[in-house]
Coordinates of C-alpha atoms and ligand atoms in Angstrom, one line a residue:
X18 CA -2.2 -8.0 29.4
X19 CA -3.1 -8.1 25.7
X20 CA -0.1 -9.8 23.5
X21 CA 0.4 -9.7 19.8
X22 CA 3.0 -11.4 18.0
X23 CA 4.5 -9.6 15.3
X24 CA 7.0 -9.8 12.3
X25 CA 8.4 -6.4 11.0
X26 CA 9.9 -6.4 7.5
X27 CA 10.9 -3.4 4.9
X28 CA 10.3 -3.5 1.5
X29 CA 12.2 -1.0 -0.7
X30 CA 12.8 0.7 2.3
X31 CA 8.8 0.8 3.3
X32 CA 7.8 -0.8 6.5
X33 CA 5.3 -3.8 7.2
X34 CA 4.4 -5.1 10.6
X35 CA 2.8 -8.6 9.9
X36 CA 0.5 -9.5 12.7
X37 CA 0.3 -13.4 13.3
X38 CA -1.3 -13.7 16.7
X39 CA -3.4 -12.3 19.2
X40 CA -6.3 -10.3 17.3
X41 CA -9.4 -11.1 18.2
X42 CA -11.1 -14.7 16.8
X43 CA -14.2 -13.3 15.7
X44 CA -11.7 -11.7 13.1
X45 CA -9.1 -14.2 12.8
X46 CA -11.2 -17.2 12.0
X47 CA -13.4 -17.9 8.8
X48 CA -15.4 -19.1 10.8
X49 CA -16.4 -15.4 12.0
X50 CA -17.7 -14.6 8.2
X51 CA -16.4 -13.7 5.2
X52 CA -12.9 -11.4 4.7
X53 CA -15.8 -8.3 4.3
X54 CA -17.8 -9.0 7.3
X55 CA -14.8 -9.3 9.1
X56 CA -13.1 -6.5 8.0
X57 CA -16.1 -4.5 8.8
X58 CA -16.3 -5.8 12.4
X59 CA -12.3 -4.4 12.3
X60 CA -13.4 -1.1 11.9
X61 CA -16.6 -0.6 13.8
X62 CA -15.4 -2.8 17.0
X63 CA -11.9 -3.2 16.7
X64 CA -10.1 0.1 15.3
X65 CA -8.5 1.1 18.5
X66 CA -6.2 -1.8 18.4
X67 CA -5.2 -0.6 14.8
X68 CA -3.5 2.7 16.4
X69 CA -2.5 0.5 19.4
X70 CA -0.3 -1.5 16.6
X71 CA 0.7 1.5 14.7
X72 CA 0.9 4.5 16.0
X73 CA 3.3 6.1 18.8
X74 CA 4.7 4.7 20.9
X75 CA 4.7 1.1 19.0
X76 CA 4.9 2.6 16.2
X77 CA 5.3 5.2 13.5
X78 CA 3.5 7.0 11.1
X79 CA 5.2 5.4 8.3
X80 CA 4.2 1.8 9.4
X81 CA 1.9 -0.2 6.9
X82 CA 0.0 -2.9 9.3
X83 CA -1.1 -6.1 7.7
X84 CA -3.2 -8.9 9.7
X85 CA -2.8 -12.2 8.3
X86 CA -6.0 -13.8 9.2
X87 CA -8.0 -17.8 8.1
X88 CA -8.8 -17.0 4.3
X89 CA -11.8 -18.0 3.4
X90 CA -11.2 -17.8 -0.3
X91 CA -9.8 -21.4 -1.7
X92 CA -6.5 -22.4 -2.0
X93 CA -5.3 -18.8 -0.2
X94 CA -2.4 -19.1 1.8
X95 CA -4.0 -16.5 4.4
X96 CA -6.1 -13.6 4.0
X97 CA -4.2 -10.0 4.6
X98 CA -5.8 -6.9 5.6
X99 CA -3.2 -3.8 5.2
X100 CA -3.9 -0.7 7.8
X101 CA -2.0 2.3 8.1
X102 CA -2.3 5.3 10.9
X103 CA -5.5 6.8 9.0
X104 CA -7.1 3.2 8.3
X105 CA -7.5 0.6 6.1
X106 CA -5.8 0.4 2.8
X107 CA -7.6 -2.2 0.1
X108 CA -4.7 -3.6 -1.3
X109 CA -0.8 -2.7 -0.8
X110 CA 1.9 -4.0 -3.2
X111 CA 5.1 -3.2 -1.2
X112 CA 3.1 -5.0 2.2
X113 CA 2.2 -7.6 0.0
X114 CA 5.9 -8.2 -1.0
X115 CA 6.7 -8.2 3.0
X116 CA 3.9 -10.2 3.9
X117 CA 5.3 -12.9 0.9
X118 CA 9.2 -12.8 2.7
X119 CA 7.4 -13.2 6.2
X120 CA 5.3 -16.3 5.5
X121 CA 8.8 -17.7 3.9
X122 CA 10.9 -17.1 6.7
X123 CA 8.1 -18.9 8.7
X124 CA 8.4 -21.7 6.6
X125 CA 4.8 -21.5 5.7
X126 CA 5.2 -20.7 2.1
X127 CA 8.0 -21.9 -0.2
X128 CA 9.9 -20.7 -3.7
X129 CA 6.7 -20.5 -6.0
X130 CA 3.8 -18.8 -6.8
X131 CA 1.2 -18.5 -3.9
X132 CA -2.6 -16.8 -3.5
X133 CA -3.2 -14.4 -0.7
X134 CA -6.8 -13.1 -0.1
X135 CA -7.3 -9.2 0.2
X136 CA -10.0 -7.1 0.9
X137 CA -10.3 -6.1 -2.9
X138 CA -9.5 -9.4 -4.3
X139 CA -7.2 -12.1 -4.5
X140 CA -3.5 -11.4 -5.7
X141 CA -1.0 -13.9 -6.6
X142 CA 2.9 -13.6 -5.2
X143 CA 5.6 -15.4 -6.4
X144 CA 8.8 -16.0 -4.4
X145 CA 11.4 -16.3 -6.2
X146 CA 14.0 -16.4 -3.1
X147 CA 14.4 -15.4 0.2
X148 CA 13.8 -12.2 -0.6
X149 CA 12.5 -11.5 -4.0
X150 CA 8.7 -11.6 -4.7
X151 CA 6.5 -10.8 -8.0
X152 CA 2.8 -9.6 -6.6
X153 CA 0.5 -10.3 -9.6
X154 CA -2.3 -7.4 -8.4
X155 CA -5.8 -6.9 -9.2
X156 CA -6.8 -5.4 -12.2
X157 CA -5.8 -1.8 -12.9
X158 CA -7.3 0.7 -15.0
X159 CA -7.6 4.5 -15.5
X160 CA -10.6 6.2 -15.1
X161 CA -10.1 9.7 -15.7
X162 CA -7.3 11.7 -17.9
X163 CA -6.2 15.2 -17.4
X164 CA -8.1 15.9 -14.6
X165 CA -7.4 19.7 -14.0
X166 CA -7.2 20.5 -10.1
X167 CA -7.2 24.3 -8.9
X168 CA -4.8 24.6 -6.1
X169 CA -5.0 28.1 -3.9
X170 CA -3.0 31.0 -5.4
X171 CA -4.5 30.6 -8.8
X172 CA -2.1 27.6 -9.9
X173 CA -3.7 24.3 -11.0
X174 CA -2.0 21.2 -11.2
X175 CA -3.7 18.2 -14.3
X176 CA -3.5 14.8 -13.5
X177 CA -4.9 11.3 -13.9
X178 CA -7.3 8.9 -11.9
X179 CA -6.5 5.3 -12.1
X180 CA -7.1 2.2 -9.6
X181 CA -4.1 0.0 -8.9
X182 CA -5.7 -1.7 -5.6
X183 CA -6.4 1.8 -4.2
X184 CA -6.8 5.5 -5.5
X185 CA -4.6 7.3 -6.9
X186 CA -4.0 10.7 -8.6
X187 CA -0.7 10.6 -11.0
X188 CA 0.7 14.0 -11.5
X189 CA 3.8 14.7 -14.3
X190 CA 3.9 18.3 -14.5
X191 CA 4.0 19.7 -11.4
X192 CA 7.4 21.5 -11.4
X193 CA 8.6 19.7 -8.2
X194 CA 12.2 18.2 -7.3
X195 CA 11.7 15.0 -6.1
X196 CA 14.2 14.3 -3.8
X197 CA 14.7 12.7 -0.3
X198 CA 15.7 16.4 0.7
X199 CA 12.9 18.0 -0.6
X200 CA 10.1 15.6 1.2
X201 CA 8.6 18.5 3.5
X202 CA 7.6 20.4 0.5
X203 CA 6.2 17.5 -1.7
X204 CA 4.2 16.7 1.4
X205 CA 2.5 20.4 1.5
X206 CA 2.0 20.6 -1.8
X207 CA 0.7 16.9 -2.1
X208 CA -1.4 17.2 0.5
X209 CA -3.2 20.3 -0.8
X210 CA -4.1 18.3 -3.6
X211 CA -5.2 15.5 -2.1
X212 CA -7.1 18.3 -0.2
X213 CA -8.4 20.2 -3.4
X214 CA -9.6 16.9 -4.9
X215 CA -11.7 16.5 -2.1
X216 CA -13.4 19.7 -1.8
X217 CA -13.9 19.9 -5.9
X218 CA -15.3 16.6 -5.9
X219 CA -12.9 14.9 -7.8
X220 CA -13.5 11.1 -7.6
X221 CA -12.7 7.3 -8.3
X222 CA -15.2 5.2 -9.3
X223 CA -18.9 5.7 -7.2
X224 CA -17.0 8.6 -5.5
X225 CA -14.2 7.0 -4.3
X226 CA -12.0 9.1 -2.2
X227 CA -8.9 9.8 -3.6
X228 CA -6.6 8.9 -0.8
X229 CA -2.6 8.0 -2.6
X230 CA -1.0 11.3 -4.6
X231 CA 1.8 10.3 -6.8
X232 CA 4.0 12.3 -8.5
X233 CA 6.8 11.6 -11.3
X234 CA 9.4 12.8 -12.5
X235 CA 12.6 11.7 -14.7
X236 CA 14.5 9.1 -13.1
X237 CA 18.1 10.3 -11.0
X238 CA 19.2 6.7 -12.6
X239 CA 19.3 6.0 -16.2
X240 CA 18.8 2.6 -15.6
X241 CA 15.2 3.2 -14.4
X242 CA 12.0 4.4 -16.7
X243 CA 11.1 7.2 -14.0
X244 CA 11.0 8.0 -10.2
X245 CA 8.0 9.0 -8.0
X246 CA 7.1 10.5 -4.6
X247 CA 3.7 9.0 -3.2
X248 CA 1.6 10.5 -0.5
X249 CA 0.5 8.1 1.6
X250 CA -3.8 8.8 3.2
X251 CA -2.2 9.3 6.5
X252 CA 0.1 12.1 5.3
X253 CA 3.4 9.6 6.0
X254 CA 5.2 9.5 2.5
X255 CA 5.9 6.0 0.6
X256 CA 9.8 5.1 0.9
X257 CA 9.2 2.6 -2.0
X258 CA 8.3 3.1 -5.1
X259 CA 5.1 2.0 -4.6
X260 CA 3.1 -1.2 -5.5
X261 CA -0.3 -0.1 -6.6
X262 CA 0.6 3.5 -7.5
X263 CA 3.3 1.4 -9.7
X264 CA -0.1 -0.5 -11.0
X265 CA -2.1 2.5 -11.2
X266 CA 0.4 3.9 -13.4
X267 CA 1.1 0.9 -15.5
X268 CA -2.5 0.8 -16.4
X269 CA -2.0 4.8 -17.8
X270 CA 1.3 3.6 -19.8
X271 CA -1.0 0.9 -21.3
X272 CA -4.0 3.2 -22.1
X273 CA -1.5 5.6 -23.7
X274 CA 0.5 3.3 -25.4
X275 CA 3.3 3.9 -24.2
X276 CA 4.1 0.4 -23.0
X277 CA 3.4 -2.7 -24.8
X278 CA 2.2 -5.7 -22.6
X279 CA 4.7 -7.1 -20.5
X280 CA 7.5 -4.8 -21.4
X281 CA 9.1 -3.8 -17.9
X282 CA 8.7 -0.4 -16.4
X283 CA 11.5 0.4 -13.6
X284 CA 9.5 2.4 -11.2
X285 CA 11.9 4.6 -8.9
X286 CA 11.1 5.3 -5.5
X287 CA 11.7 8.4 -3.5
X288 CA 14.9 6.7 -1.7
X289 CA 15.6 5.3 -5.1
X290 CA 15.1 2.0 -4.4
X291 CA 13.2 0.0 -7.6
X292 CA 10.2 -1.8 -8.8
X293 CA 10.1 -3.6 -11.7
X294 CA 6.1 -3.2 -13.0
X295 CA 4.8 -5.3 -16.1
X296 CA 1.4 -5.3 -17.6
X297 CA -0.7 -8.2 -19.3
X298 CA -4.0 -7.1 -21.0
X299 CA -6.8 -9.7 -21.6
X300 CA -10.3 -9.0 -22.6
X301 CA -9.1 -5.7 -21.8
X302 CA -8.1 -5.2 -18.4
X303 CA -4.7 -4.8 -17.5
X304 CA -3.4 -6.9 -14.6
X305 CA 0.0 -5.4 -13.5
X306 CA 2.9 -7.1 -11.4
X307 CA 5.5 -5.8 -9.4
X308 CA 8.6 -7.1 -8.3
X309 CA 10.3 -6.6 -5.5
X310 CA 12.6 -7.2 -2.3
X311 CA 11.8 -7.4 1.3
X312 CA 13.7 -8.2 4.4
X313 CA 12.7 -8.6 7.9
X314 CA 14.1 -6.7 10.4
X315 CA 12.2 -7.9 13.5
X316 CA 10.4 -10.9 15.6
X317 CA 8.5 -9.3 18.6
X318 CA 6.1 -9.6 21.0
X319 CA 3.8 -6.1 21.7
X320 CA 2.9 -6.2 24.9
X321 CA -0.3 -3.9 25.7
X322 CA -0.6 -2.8 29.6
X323 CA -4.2 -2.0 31.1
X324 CA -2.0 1.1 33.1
X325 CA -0.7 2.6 30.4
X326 CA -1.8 5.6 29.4
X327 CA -1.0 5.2 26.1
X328 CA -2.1 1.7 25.8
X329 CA -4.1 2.3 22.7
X330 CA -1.4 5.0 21.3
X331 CA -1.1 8.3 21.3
X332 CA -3.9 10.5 19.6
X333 CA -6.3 7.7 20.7
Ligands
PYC8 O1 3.0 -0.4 -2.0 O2 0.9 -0.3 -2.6 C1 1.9 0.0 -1.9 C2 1.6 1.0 -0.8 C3 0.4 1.6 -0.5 C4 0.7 2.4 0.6 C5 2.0 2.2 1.0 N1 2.5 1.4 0.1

């Protein structure tokens, strides 16, 4: 029987399983190439055990999966590749503040600033305790403004396109409520957009897919600069505010000057739970940070059963 050790941790209310042991070596060790080669070899040989991981029964849809594999990057503490129900994510700022509070409560990273390799670069995290972590991201930037998508029954909704370690369309004025109560609707109606981007050919960079939909609104606390609702490319909706939607929009603050470098932004989450972004800009890129809290809520063992029918989860 296949096992897999596992650490489960939530950050701002969004789920990580950290997986420490028992995927295969030919993607565990550096040994096996570098973090692209073996991140291929996840999806072409190896995606069934993603869903195994994941999805029901194991699992939920709202699980972020993050394999903490050799780094072959220097001085890296380990190298992370973040998976969700629908596949693999590039980067992920609330996993990355998870996967930061697991390695700690391992003992195998202390208070201080540490690298961790990712698929779409290396990020920096710094514990500041137990619980609190700053994730210094890759480089954000926006690439379109006011993009103007037509939605069915002759509304349109105009947004931006901006990289924060994955895709994102950032939408102000879409006359939504965004509330925990109201999360059926925003899922429709962010879905059709993720939908209509698609089919109008609406892009990232070299045709990215737009995968993340993230909508704002005024914060419910006055404390905080606004609050967002983030659909997730598996159709499960972010419970934190999240990391690279927070750096996607950070970059669009910078670009319309409506933040100065490293002047905080208190990004509000659907369950209202807070990140606190900041951007630095040099030679003209903006890196962004996000800070954070995470706490683990499980040590376990999966267990994977050759007679199970749903071995490999269900849908698979
Ligand atoms: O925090 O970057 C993030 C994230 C992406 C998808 C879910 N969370």
């Amino acid at each position: 029987m296949r096992k897999m050790t596992v650490i489960d941790s939530h950050t701002a209310g969004e789920p990580t399983r950290c997986v420490l042991a028992g995927m295969p070596e030919s993607v565990f060790r550096k040994s096996a190439g570098a973090l692209a080669e073996r991140v291929e070899r996840l999806k072409r040989e190896h995606d069934g055990l993603r869903r195994a991981i994941l999805c029901e029964p194991r699992g939920s849809d709202v699980l972020v999966g993050a394999y903490l594999l050799e780094p072959d990057e220097p001085d890296c503490a380990a190298a992370v590749v973040f998976f969700n129900n629908a596949g693999y994510l590039g980067m992920c700022g609330h996993g990355t503040i998870g996967v930061a509070v697991t390695l700690a409560y391992l003992d195998r990273i202390a208070a201080g600033t540490h690298r961790l390799q990712t698929p779409v670069g290396v990020v920096q995290v710094h514990l500041k305790d137990t619980h609190t972590v700053t994730v210094e991201n890759v480089p954000a930037y926006r690439y379109k403004t006011g993009a103007r998508v037509s939605l069915p029954g002759g509304n349109a909704v105009t947004g931006d396109v901006a990289w924060g370690g994955n895709w994102f369309f950032l939408a102000q004025n879409h006359g939504r409520r965004l509330a925990l109560d109201n999360v059926e609707e925003l899922t429709e109606y962010a879905w059709e957009i993720r939908t209509q981007l698609a089919a109008q050919d609406i892009t990232g960079a070299n045709g990215a897919e737009i995968d993340h939909i993230e909508l704002f609104s005024p914060p419910l606390d006055a404390a905080n600069h606004s609050r967002n609702f983030v659909l997730c490319p598996g159709k499960a909706y972010d419970r934190s505010p999240c990391g690279t939607g927070t750096s996607a929009k950070l970059a669009c603050l910078i670009a319309d000057g409506k933040i100065t470098p490293g002047e905080a932004w208190r990004q509000e989450g659907i369950l209202g739970t807070v990140f606190e972004g900041r951007a630095r800009v040099e030679n003209d890129m903006v890196h962004p940070s996000i800070t954070g809290s995470a706490y683990i809520t499980a040590e376990a063992t999966l267990l994977f059963d050759r007679e199970d029918p749903f071995q490999n989860g269900i849908g698979a």
